[in-house]
mmCIF file with all atom_site columns, C-alpha atoms in Angstrom:
data_model
loop_
_atom_site.group_PDB
_atom_site.id
_atom_site.type_symbol
_atom_site.label_atom_id
_atom_site.label_alt_id
_atom_site.label_comp_id
_atom_site.label_asym_id
_atom_site.label_entity_id
_atom_site.label_seq_id
_atom_site.pdbx_PDB_ins_code
_atom_site.Cartn_x
_atom_site.Cartn_y
_atom_site.Cartn_z
_atom_site.occupancy
_atom_site.B_iso_or_equiv
_atom_site.pdbx_formal_charge
_atom_site.auth_seq_id
_atom_site.auth_comp_id
_atom_site.auth_asym_id
_atom_site.auth_atom_id
_atom_site.pdbx_PDB_model_num
ATOM 1   C CA . UNK A 1 1   ? 5.950   -27.479 -31.137 1.00 53.00 ? 200 UNK A CA 1
ATOM 2   C CA . UNK A 1 2   ? 4.888   -25.444 -28.150 1.00 62.00 ? 201 UNK A CA 1
ATOM 3   C CA . UNK A 1 3   ? 6.035   -22.285 -29.040 1.00 65.00 ? 202 UNK A CA 1
ATOM 4   C CA . UNK A 1 4   ? 3.796   -22.785 -32.565 1.00 66.00 ? 203 UNK A CA 1
ATOM 5   C CA . UNK A 1 5   ? 0.868   -23.328 -30.355 1.00 66.00 ? 204 UNK A CA 1
ATOM 6   C CA . UNK A 1 6   ? 1.567   -20.458 -28.004 1.00 87.00 ? 205 UNK A CA 1
ATOM 7   C CA . UNK A 1 7   ? 2.024   -18.256 -31.012 1.00 88.00 ? 206 UNK A CA 1
ATOM 8   C CA . UNK A 1 8   ? -1.428  -19.570 -32.408 1.00 89.00 ? 207 UNK A CA 1
ATOM 9   C CA . UNK A 1 9   ? -3.258  -19.159 -28.915 1.00 89.00 ? 208 UNK A CA 1
ATOM 10  C CA . UNK A 1 10  ? -1.426  -15.382 -28.359 1.00 92.00 ? 209 UNK A CA 1
ATOM 11  C CA . UNK A 1 11  ? -2.706  -14.710 -32.149 1.00 93.00 ? 210 UNK A CA 1
ATOM 12  C CA . UNK A 1 12  ? -6.479  -15.669 -31.576 1.00 94.00 ? 211 UNK A CA 1
ATOM 13  C CA . UNK A 1 13  ? -6.418  -13.690 -28.099 1.00 94.00 ? 212 UNK A CA 1
ATOM 14  C CA . UNK A 1 14  ? -5.482  -10.933 -29.919 1.00 95.00 ? 213 UNK A CA 1
ATOM 15  C CA . UNK A 1 15  ? -7.392  -11.248 -32.820 1.00 97.00 ? 214 UNK A CA 1
ATOM 16  C CA . UNK A 1 16  ? -10.729 -11.469 -30.424 1.00 97.00 ? 215 UNK A CA 1
ATOM 17  C CA . UNK A 1 17  ? -9.647  -8.873  -28.493 1.00 95.00 ? 216 UNK A CA 1
ATOM 18  C CA . UNK A 1 18  ? -8.992  -6.380  -31.398 1.00 96.00 ? 217 UNK A CA 1
ATOM 19  C CA . UNK A 1 19  ? -12.436 -7.426  -32.587 1.00 97.00 ? 218 UNK A CA 1
ATOM 20  C CA . UNK A 1 20  ? -13.966 -7.033  -28.908 1.00 97.00 ? 219 UNK A CA 1
ATOM 21  C CA . UNK A 1 21  ? -12.606 -3.693  -29.346 1.00 96.00 ? 220 UNK A CA 1
ATOM 22  C CA . UNK A 1 22  ? -14.047 -2.351  -32.798 1.00 96.00 ? 221 UNK A CA 1
ATOM 23  C CA . UNK A 1 23  ? -17.758 -3.819  -32.023 1.00 97.00 ? 222 UNK A CA 1
ATOM 24  C CA . UNK A 1 24  ? -17.127 -1.809  -28.977 1.00 96.00 ? 223 UNK A CA 1
ATOM 25  C CA . UNK A 1 25  ? -16.796 1.140   -30.207 1.00 94.00 ? 224 UNK A CA 1
ATOM 26  C CA . UNK A 1 26  ? -19.980 1.308   -32.041 1.00 94.00 ? 225 UNK A CA 1
ATOM 27  C CA . UNK A 1 27  ? -22.415 -0.531  -29.329 1.00 95.00 ? 226 UNK A CA 1
ATOM 28  C CA . UNK A 1 28  ? -22.476 -1.622  -25.740 1.00 94.00 ? 227 UNK A CA 1
ATOM 29  C CA . UNK A 1 29  ? -21.021 -5.252  -24.508 1.00 94.00 ? 228 UNK A CA 1
ATOM 30  C CA . UNK A 1 30  ? -24.585 -6.383  -23.819 1.00 93.00 ? 229 UNK A CA 1
ATOM 31  C CA . UNK A 1 31  ? -25.814 -6.012  -27.371 1.00 96.00 ? 230 UNK A CA 1
ATOM 32  C CA . UNK A 1 32  ? -22.524 -8.080  -28.821 1.00 97.00 ? 231 UNK A CA 1
ATOM 33  C CA . UNK A 1 33  ? -22.803 -11.747 -29.499 1.00 97.00 ? 232 UNK A CA 1
ATOM 34  C CA . UNK A 1 34  ? -19.971 -14.042 -30.033 1.00 97.00 ? 233 UNK A CA 1
ATOM 35  C CA . UNK A 1 35  ? -21.458 -15.095 -33.050 1.00 97.00 ? 234 UNK A CA 1
ATOM 36  C CA . UNK A 1 36  ? -20.463 -11.535 -34.414 1.00 97.00 ? 235 UNK A CA 1
ATOM 37  C CA . UNK A 1 37  ? -17.405 -11.534 -32.559 1.00 97.00 ? 236 UNK A CA 1
ATOM 38  C CA . UNK A 1 38  ? -16.547 -14.983 -34.335 1.00 97.00 ? 237 UNK A CA 1
ATOM 39  C CA . UNK A 1 39  ? -17.491 -13.327 -37.686 1.00 97.00 ? 238 UNK A CA 1
ATOM 40  C CA . UNK A 1 40  ? -15.391 -10.369 -37.426 1.00 97.00 ? 239 UNK A CA 1
ATOM 41  C CA . UNK A 1 41  ? -12.150 -12.451 -35.929 1.00 97.00 ? 240 UNK A CA 1
ATOM 42  C CA . UNK A 1 42  ? -12.472 -15.245 -38.435 1.00 96.00 ? 241 UNK A CA 1
ATOM 43  C CA . UNK A 1 43  ? -12.667 -17.783 -35.934 1.00 96.00 ? 242 UNK A CA 1
ATOM 44  C CA . UNK A 1 44  ? -15.227 -20.574 -35.178 1.00 95.00 ? 243 UNK A CA 1
ATOM 45  C CA . UNK A 1 45  ? -17.177 -20.449 -32.106 1.00 96.00 ? 244 UNK A CA 1
ATOM 46  C CA . UNK A 1 46  ? -15.648 -23.710 -30.654 1.00 96.00 ? 245 UNK A CA 1
ATOM 47  C CA . UNK A 1 47  ? -11.961 -21.907 -30.969 1.00 95.00 ? 246 UNK A CA 1
ATOM 48  C CA . UNK A 1 48  ? -13.859 -18.971 -29.082 1.00 97.00 ? 247 UNK A CA 1
ATOM 49  C CA . UNK A 1 49  ? -14.968 -20.944 -26.009 1.00 97.00 ? 248 UNK A CA 1
ATOM 50  C CA . UNK A 1 50  ? -11.860 -22.564 -25.649 1.00 95.00 ? 249 UNK A CA 1
ATOM 51  C CA . UNK A 1 51  ? -10.350 -19.367 -24.508 1.00 95.00 ? 250 UNK A CA 1
ATOM 52  C CA . UNK A 1 52  ? -13.502 -17.246 -22.810 1.00 97.00 ? 251 UNK A CA 1
ATOM 53  C CA . UNK A 1 53  ? -16.705 -18.199 -21.734 1.00 97.00 ? 252 UNK A CA 1
ATOM 54  C CA . UNK A 1 54  ? -18.809 -15.766 -23.449 1.00 97.00 ? 253 UNK A CA 1
ATOM 55  C CA . UNK A 1 55  ? -17.883 -12.099 -24.298 1.00 96.00 ? 254 UNK A CA 1
ATOM 56  C CA . UNK A 1 56  ? -18.196 -10.618 -21.019 1.00 96.00 ? 255 UNK A CA 1
ATOM 57  C CA . UNK A 1 57  ? -15.469 -12.993 -19.867 1.00 97.00 ? 256 UNK A CA 1
ATOM 58  C CA . UNK A 1 58  ? -13.703 -11.642 -22.783 1.00 97.00 ? 257 UNK A CA 1
ATOM 59  C CA . UNK A 1 59  ? -13.825 -8.371  -21.896 1.00 96.00 ? 258 UNK A CA 1
ATOM 60  C CA . UNK A 1 60  ? -12.915 -8.707  -18.188 1.00 95.00 ? 259 UNK A CA 1
ATOM 61  C CA . UNK A 1 61  ? -9.606  -10.391 -19.572 1.00 95.00 ? 260 UNK A CA 1
ATOM 62  C CA . UNK A 1 62  ? -8.915  -7.317  -21.516 1.00 95.00 ? 261 UNK A CA 1
ATOM 63  C CA . UNK A 1 63  ? -10.015 -5.114  -18.594 1.00 95.00 ? 262 UNK A CA 1
ATOM 64  C CA . UNK A 1 64  ? -7.491  -7.437  -15.997 1.00 94.00 ? 263 UNK A CA 1
ATOM 65  C CA . UNK A 1 65  ? -4.839  -6.714  -18.435 1.00 93.00 ? 264 UNK A CA 1
ATOM 66  C CA . UNK A 1 66  ? -5.079  -2.931  -17.831 1.00 92.00 ? 265 UNK A CA 1
ATOM 67  C CA . UNK A 1 67  ? -5.352  -3.259  -14.623 1.00 92.00 ? 266 UNK A CA 1
ATOM 68  C CA . UNK A 1 68  ? -2.449  -5.260  -13.738 1.00 93.00 ? 267 UNK A CA 1
ATOM 69  C CA . UNK A 1 69  ? -0.162  -3.053  -16.181 1.00 89.00 ? 268 UNK A CA 1
ATOM 70  C CA . UNK A 1 70  ? -1.225  0.301   -14.549 1.00 86.00 ? 269 UNK A CA 1
ATOM 71  C CA . UNK A 1 71  ? -0.963  -1.865  -11.071 1.00 86.00 ? 270 UNK A CA 1
ATOM 72  C CA . UNK A 1 72  ? 2.787   -2.544  -11.798 1.00 86.00 ? 271 UNK A CA 1
ATOM 73  C CA . UNK A 1 73  ? 3.602   1.025   -12.954 1.00 81.00 ? 272 UNK A CA 1
ATOM 74  C CA . UNK A 1 74  ? 2.207   2.307   -9.472  1.00 78.00 ? 273 UNK A CA 1
ATOM 75  C CA . UNK A 1 75  ? 3.778   -0.040  -7.662  1.00 80.00 ? 274 UNK A CA 1
ATOM 76  C CA . UNK A 1 76  ? 7.319   1.434   -9.078  1.00 78.00 ? 275 UNK A CA 1
ATOM 77  C CA . UNK A 1 77  ? 6.776   4.899   -7.940  1.00 71.00 ? 276 UNK A CA 1
ATOM 78  C CA . UNK A 1 78  ? 6.956   6.570   -4.147  1.00 68.00 ? 277 UNK A CA 1
ATOM 79  C CA . UNK A 1 79  ? 4.057   9.344   -4.566  1.00 63.00 ? 278 UNK A CA 1
ATOM 80  C CA . UNK A 1 80  ? 5.498   10.715  -1.619  1.00 63.00 ? 279 UNK A CA 1
ATOM 81  C CA . UNK A 1 81  ? 8.598   12.395  -3.424  1.00 62.00 ? 280 UNK A CA 1
ATOM 82  C CA . UNK A 1 82  ? 7.379   14.949  -5.712  1.00 60.00 ? 281 UNK A CA 1
ATOM 83  C CA . UNK A 1 83  ? 9.662   14.103  -8.696  1.00 66.00 ? 282 UNK A CA 1
ATOM 84  C CA . UNK A 1 84  ? 8.363   10.120  -8.705  1.00 70.00 ? 283 UNK A CA 1
ATOM 85  C CA . UNK A 1 85  ? 5.210   11.191  -8.393  1.00 72.00 ? 284 UNK A CA 1
ATOM 86  C CA . UNK A 1 86  ? 5.402   12.968  -11.403 1.00 78.00 ? 285 UNK A CA 1
ATOM 87  C CA . UNK A 1 87  ? 7.061   10.239  -12.958 1.00 81.00 ? 286 UNK A CA 1
ATOM 88  C CA . UNK A 1 88  ? 4.216   8.134   -12.061 1.00 80.00 ? 287 UNK A CA 1
ATOM 89  C CA . UNK A 1 89  ? 1.699   10.375  -13.627 1.00 83.00 ? 288 UNK A CA 1
ATOM 90  C CA . UNK A 1 90  ? 3.716   10.747  -16.587 1.00 87.00 ? 289 UNK A CA 1
ATOM 91  C CA . UNK A 1 91  ? 4.113   6.811   -16.991 1.00 86.00 ? 290 UNK A CA 1
ATOM 92  C CA . UNK A 1 92  ? 0.819   6.652   -16.673 1.00 87.00 ? 291 UNK A CA 1
ATOM 93  C CA . UNK A 1 93  ? -0.344  8.681   -19.211 1.00 90.00 ? 292 UNK A CA 1
ATOM 94  C CA . UNK A 1 94  ? 2.238   7.123   -21.622 1.00 91.00 ? 293 UNK A CA 1
ATOM 95  C CA . UNK A 1 95  ? 0.652   3.846   -20.944 1.00 89.00 ? 294 UNK A CA 1
ATOM 96  C CA . UNK A 1 96  ? -2.621  5.260   -21.713 1.00 91.00 ? 295 UNK A CA 1
ATOM 97  C CA . UNK A 1 97  ? -1.097  6.971   -25.047 1.00 94.00 ? 296 UNK A CA 1
ATOM 98  C CA . UNK A 1 98  ? 0.509   3.857   -26.161 1.00 92.00 ? 297 UNK A CA 1
ATOM 99  C CA . UNK A 1 99  ? -2.938  1.896   -25.086 1.00 91.00 ? 298 UNK A CA 1
ATOM 100 C CA . UNK A 1 100 ? -4.915  4.917   -26.288 1.00 92.00 ? 299 UNK A CA 1
ATOM 101 C CA . UNK A 1 101 ? -7.325  3.200   -28.642 1.00 91.00 ? 300 UNK A CA 1
ATOM 102 C CA . UNK A 1 102 ? -8.390  0.204   -26.363 1.00 92.00 ? 301 UNK A CA 1
ATOM 103 C CA . UNK A 1 103 ? -8.780  2.728   -23.514 1.00 92.00 ? 302 UNK A CA 1
ATOM 104 C CA . UNK A 1 104 ? -10.627 5.440   -25.230 1.00 92.00 ? 303 UNK A CA 1
ATOM 105 C CA . UNK A 1 105 ? -12.781 2.445   -25.745 1.00 93.00 ? 304 UNK A CA 1
ATOM 106 C CA . UNK A 1 106 ? -13.237 1.074   -22.172 1.00 92.00 ? 305 UNK A CA 1
ATOM 107 C CA . UNK A 1 107 ? -13.524 4.418   -20.723 1.00 90.00 ? 306 UNK A CA 1
ATOM 108 C CA . UNK A 1 108 ? -16.272 5.133   -22.966 1.00 88.00 ? 307 UNK A CA 1
ATOM 109 C CA . UNK A 1 109 ? -20.307 4.805   -22.812 1.00 88.00 ? 308 UNK A CA 1
ATOM 110 C CA . UNK A 1 110 ? -19.819 1.468   -24.412 1.00 89.00 ? 309 UNK A CA 1
ATOM 111 C CA . UNK A 1 111 ? -17.557 0.353   -21.803 1.00 87.00 ? 310 UNK A CA 1
ATOM 112 C CA . UNK A 1 112 ? -17.863 -1.526  -18.904 1.00 85.00 ? 311 UNK A CA 1
ATOM 113 C CA . UNK A 1 113 ? -18.442 1.080   -16.201 1.00 83.00 ? 312 UNK A CA 1
ATOM 114 C CA . UNK A 1 114 ? -17.569 -0.664  -13.917 1.00 87.00 ? 313 UNK A CA 1
ATOM 115 C CA . UNK A 1 115 ? -14.141 -0.715  -15.329 1.00 89.00 ? 314 UNK A CA 1
ATOM 116 C CA . UNK A 1 116 ? -13.576 2.847   -14.741 1.00 85.00 ? 315 UNK A CA 1
ATOM 117 C CA . UNK A 1 117 ? -14.575 2.916   -11.351 1.00 85.00 ? 316 UNK A CA 1
ATOM 118 C CA . UNK A 1 118 ? -11.771 -0.017  -10.787 1.00 88.00 ? 317 UNK A CA 1
ATOM 119 C CA . UNK A 1 119 ? -9.178  2.048   -12.263 1.00 86.00 ? 318 UNK A CA 1
ATOM 120 C CA . UNK A 1 120 ? -10.064 4.943   -10.045 1.00 82.00 ? 319 UNK A CA 1
ATOM 121 C CA . UNK A 1 121 ? -9.850  2.307   -6.773  1.00 82.00 ? 320 UNK A CA 1
ATOM 122 C CA . UNK A 1 122 ? -6.620  1.142   -8.083  1.00 81.00 ? 321 UNK A CA 1
ATOM 123 C CA . UNK A 1 123 ? -5.442  4.632   -8.033  1.00 77.00 ? 322 UNK A CA 1
ATOM 124 C CA . UNK A 1 124 ? -7.086  5.767   -4.954  1.00 71.00 ? 323 UNK A CA 1
ATOM 125 C CA . UNK A 1 125 ? -5.935  2.670   -3.089  1.00 72.00 ? 324 UNK A CA 1
ATOM 126 C CA . UNK A 1 126 ? -2.590  3.407   -3.430  1.00 69.00 ? 325 UNK A CA 1
ATOM 127 C CA . UNK A 1 127 ? -2.564  7.146   -3.233  1.00 65.00 ? 326 UNK A CA 1
ATOM 128 C CA . UNK A 1 128 ? -4.540  6.850   0.313   1.00 59.00 ? 327 UNK A CA 1
ATOM 129 C CA . UNK A 1 129 ? -1.780  4.563   1.477   1.00 57.00 ? 328 UNK A CA 1
ATOM 130 C CA . UNK A 1 130 ? 0.598   6.919   0.704   1.00 56.00 ? 329 UNK A CA 1
ATOM 131 C CA . UNK A 1 131 ? -1.095  10.078  1.712   1.00 53.00 ? 330 UNK A CA 1
ATOM 132 C CA . UNK A 1 132 ? -1.891  8.563   5.060   1.00 52.00 ? 331 UNK A CA 1
ATOM 133 C CA . UNK A 1 133 ? 1.744   8.277   5.933   1.00 55.00 ? 332 UNK A CA 1
ATOM 134 C CA . UNK A 1 134 ? 2.553   12.089  5.717   1.00 54.00 ? 333 UNK A CA 1
ATOM 135 C CA . UNK A 1 135 ? -1.011  13.208  7.273   1.00 51.00 ? 334 UNK A CA 1
ATOM 136 C CA . UNK A 1 136 ? -2.114  13.273  10.450  1.00 53.00 ? 335 UNK A CA 1
ATOM 137 C CA . UNK A 1 137 ? -4.672  10.578  11.766  1.00 48.00 ? 336 UNK A CA 1
ATOM 138 C CA . UNK A 1 138 ? -7.466  13.101  12.414  1.00 56.00 ? 337 UNK A CA 1
ATOM 139 C CA . UNK A 1 139 ? -6.937  14.042  8.628   1.00 60.00 ? 338 UNK A CA 1
ATOM 140 C CA . UNK A 1 140 ? -6.885  10.282  6.862   1.00 64.00 ? 339 UNK A CA 1
ATOM 141 C CA . UNK A 1 141 ? -10.882 11.125  6.223   1.00 65.00 ? 340 UNK A CA 1
ATOM 142 C CA . UNK A 1 142 ? -9.581  14.474  4.289   1.00 69.00 ? 341 UNK A CA 1
ATOM 143 C CA . UNK A 1 143 ? -6.874  12.686  2.365   1.00 69.00 ? 342 UNK A CA 1
ATOM 144 C CA . UNK A 1 144 ? -9.252  10.191  1.104   1.00 72.00 ? 343 UNK A CA 1
ATOM 145 C CA . UNK A 1 145 ? -11.878 12.315  -0.179  1.00 79.00 ? 344 UNK A CA 1
ATOM 146 C CA . UNK A 1 146 ? -8.834  14.819  -1.804  1.00 76.00 ? 345 UNK A CA 1
ATOM 147 C CA . UNK A 1 147 ? -7.836  11.238  -3.185  1.00 75.00 ? 346 UNK A CA 1
ATOM 148 C CA . UNK A 1 148 ? -11.071 10.585  -4.854  1.00 78.00 ? 347 UNK A CA 1
ATOM 149 C CA . UNK A 1 149 ? -11.287 13.965  -6.202  1.00 83.00 ? 348 UNK A CA 1
ATOM 150 C CA . UNK A 1 150 ? -7.976  14.057  -7.909  1.00 82.00 ? 349 UNK A CA 1
ATOM 151 C CA . UNK A 1 151 ? -8.517  10.591  -9.278  1.00 83.00 ? 350 UNK A CA 1
ATOM 152 C CA . UNK A 1 152 ? -11.784 11.319  -10.522 1.00 86.00 ? 351 UNK A CA 1
ATOM 153 C CA . UNK A 1 153 ? -10.810 14.457  -12.020 1.00 89.00 ? 352 UNK A CA 1
ATOM 154 C CA . UNK A 1 154 ? -7.716  12.758  -13.743 1.00 88.00 ? 353 UNK A CA 1
ATOM 155 C CA . UNK A 1 155 ? -9.403  9.693   -15.078 1.00 89.00 ? 354 UNK A CA 1
ATOM 156 C CA . UNK A 1 156 ? -12.191 12.180  -16.587 1.00 91.00 ? 355 UNK A CA 1
ATOM 157 C CA . UNK A 1 157 ? -9.230  14.693  -18.422 1.00 92.00 ? 356 UNK A CA 1
ATOM 158 C CA . UNK A 1 158 ? -7.452  11.621  -19.338 1.00 92.00 ? 357 UNK A CA 1
ATOM 159 C CA . UNK A 1 159 ? -10.684 10.824  -21.291 1.00 92.00 ? 358 UNK A CA 1
ATOM 160 C CA . UNK A 1 160 ? -11.286 14.111  -22.883 1.00 94.00 ? 359 UNK A CA 1
ATOM 161 C CA . UNK A 1 161 ? -7.475  14.253  -24.116 1.00 95.00 ? 360 UNK A CA 1
ATOM 162 C CA . UNK A 1 162 ? -8.082  10.952  -25.644 1.00 94.00 ? 361 UNK A CA 1
ATOM 163 C CA . UNK A 1 163 ? -11.347 12.152  -27.095 1.00 92.00 ? 362 UNK A CA 1
ATOM 164 C CA . UNK A 1 164 ? -9.499  15.369  -28.686 1.00 94.00 ? 363 UNK A CA 1
ATOM 165 C CA . UNK A 1 165 ? -6.994  13.348  -30.309 1.00 94.00 ? 364 UNK A CA 1
ATOM 166 C CA . UNK A 1 166 ? -4.166  13.550  -27.497 1.00 95.00 ? 365 UNK A CA 1
ATOM 167 C CA . UNK A 1 167 ? -3.401  16.598  -28.793 1.00 96.00 ? 366 UNK A CA 1
ATOM 168 C CA . UNK A 1 168 ? -1.213  17.104  -25.757 1.00 95.00 ? 367 UNK A CA 1
ATOM 169 C CA . UNK A 1 169 ? 2.327   15.423  -25.335 1.00 95.00 ? 368 UNK A CA 1
ATOM 170 C CA . UNK A 1 170 ? 2.037   12.576  -22.542 1.00 94.00 ? 369 UNK A CA 1
ATOM 171 C CA . UNK A 1 171 ? 4.568   15.102  -20.477 1.00 93.00 ? 370 UNK A CA 1
ATOM 172 C CA . UNK A 1 172 ? 1.850   17.844  -20.918 1.00 95.00 ? 371 UNK A CA 1
ATOM 173 C CA . UNK A 1 173 ? -0.932  15.857  -19.481 1.00 94.00 ? 372 UNK A CA 1
ATOM 174 C CA . UNK A 1 174 ? 1.109   14.988  -16.621 1.00 90.00 ? 373 UNK A CA 1
ATOM 175 C CA . UNK A 1 175 ? 2.501   18.127  -15.677 1.00 91.00 ? 374 UNK A CA 1
ATOM 176 C CA . UNK A 1 176 ? -1.826  19.627  -16.061 1.00 91.00 ? 375 UNK A CA 1
ATOM 177 C CA . UNK A 1 177 ? -2.886  16.413  -14.014 1.00 88.00 ? 376 UNK A CA 1
ATOM 178 C CA . UNK A 1 178 ? 0.182   17.089  -11.117 1.00 84.00 ? 377 UNK A CA 1
ATOM 179 C CA . UNK A 1 179 ? -0.429  20.738  -11.087 1.00 85.00 ? 378 UNK A CA 1
ATOM 180 C CA . UNK A 1 180 ? -3.957  20.385  -10.639 1.00 85.00 ? 379 UNK A CA 1
ATOM 181 C CA . UNK A 1 181 ? -3.621  17.549  -8.635  1.00 79.00 ? 380 UNK A CA 1
ATOM 182 C CA . UNK A 1 182 ? -0.669  19.162  -6.082  1.00 73.00 ? 381 UNK A CA 1
ATOM 183 C CA . UNK A 1 183 ? -1.904  22.562  -6.657  1.00 73.00 ? 382 UNK A CA 1
ATOM 184 C CA . UNK A 1 184 ? -5.698  22.933  -7.389  1.00 70.00 ? 383 UNK A CA 1
ATOM 185 C CA . UNK A 1 185 ? -7.198  25.594  -9.539  1.00 65.00 ? 384 UNK A CA 1
ATOM 186 C CA . UNK A 1 186 ? -4.991  28.301  -8.418  1.00 65.00 ? 385 UNK A CA 1
ATOM 187 C CA . UNK A 1 187 ? -2.050  26.420  -10.891 1.00 59.00 ? 386 UNK A CA 1
ATOM 188 C CA . UNK A 1 188 ? -4.480  27.466  -13.820 1.00 60.00 ? 387 UNK A CA 1
ATOM 189 C CA . UNK A 1 189 ? -2.957  31.434  -13.136 1.00 61.00 ? 388 UNK A CA 1
#
């Protein structure tokens, strides 16, 4: 009986998440109502409210899922080792590709602007901790700026890649990001 209930809960949350993503492709979260979410998901409002307090809560839960998955991916790699650094980038790009519809929607102009910042800060916090151990203390500010620059650029590259229909493989994108991050624009020559 419990697993049947769990499947219904999972299904309800999945259909609400899909409905939210569909609506976010058309308009910002501030223009989406619980009523239209429920209509699109074909559930009643009381069912919605048994899972989420409002449409913003649902969006936050979707974002938290993505952040948590990315955090788990980042924790599995040592960015100080070149090979692992590339593998980490490749896994993140593969994750974005596997969740392209959600990621493209969340990174779009209709998504929550704070989500992109949270993704950037997650990657920044992880890379700064790793990079700090390889830089002298007096270079820590430069290291932090370099990290923010690289991460911001990487996220924008992924946004464009998603908008272009993922015209390159995840491995090719990881190589581009890795080369630009480690070698800068001179890697394009």
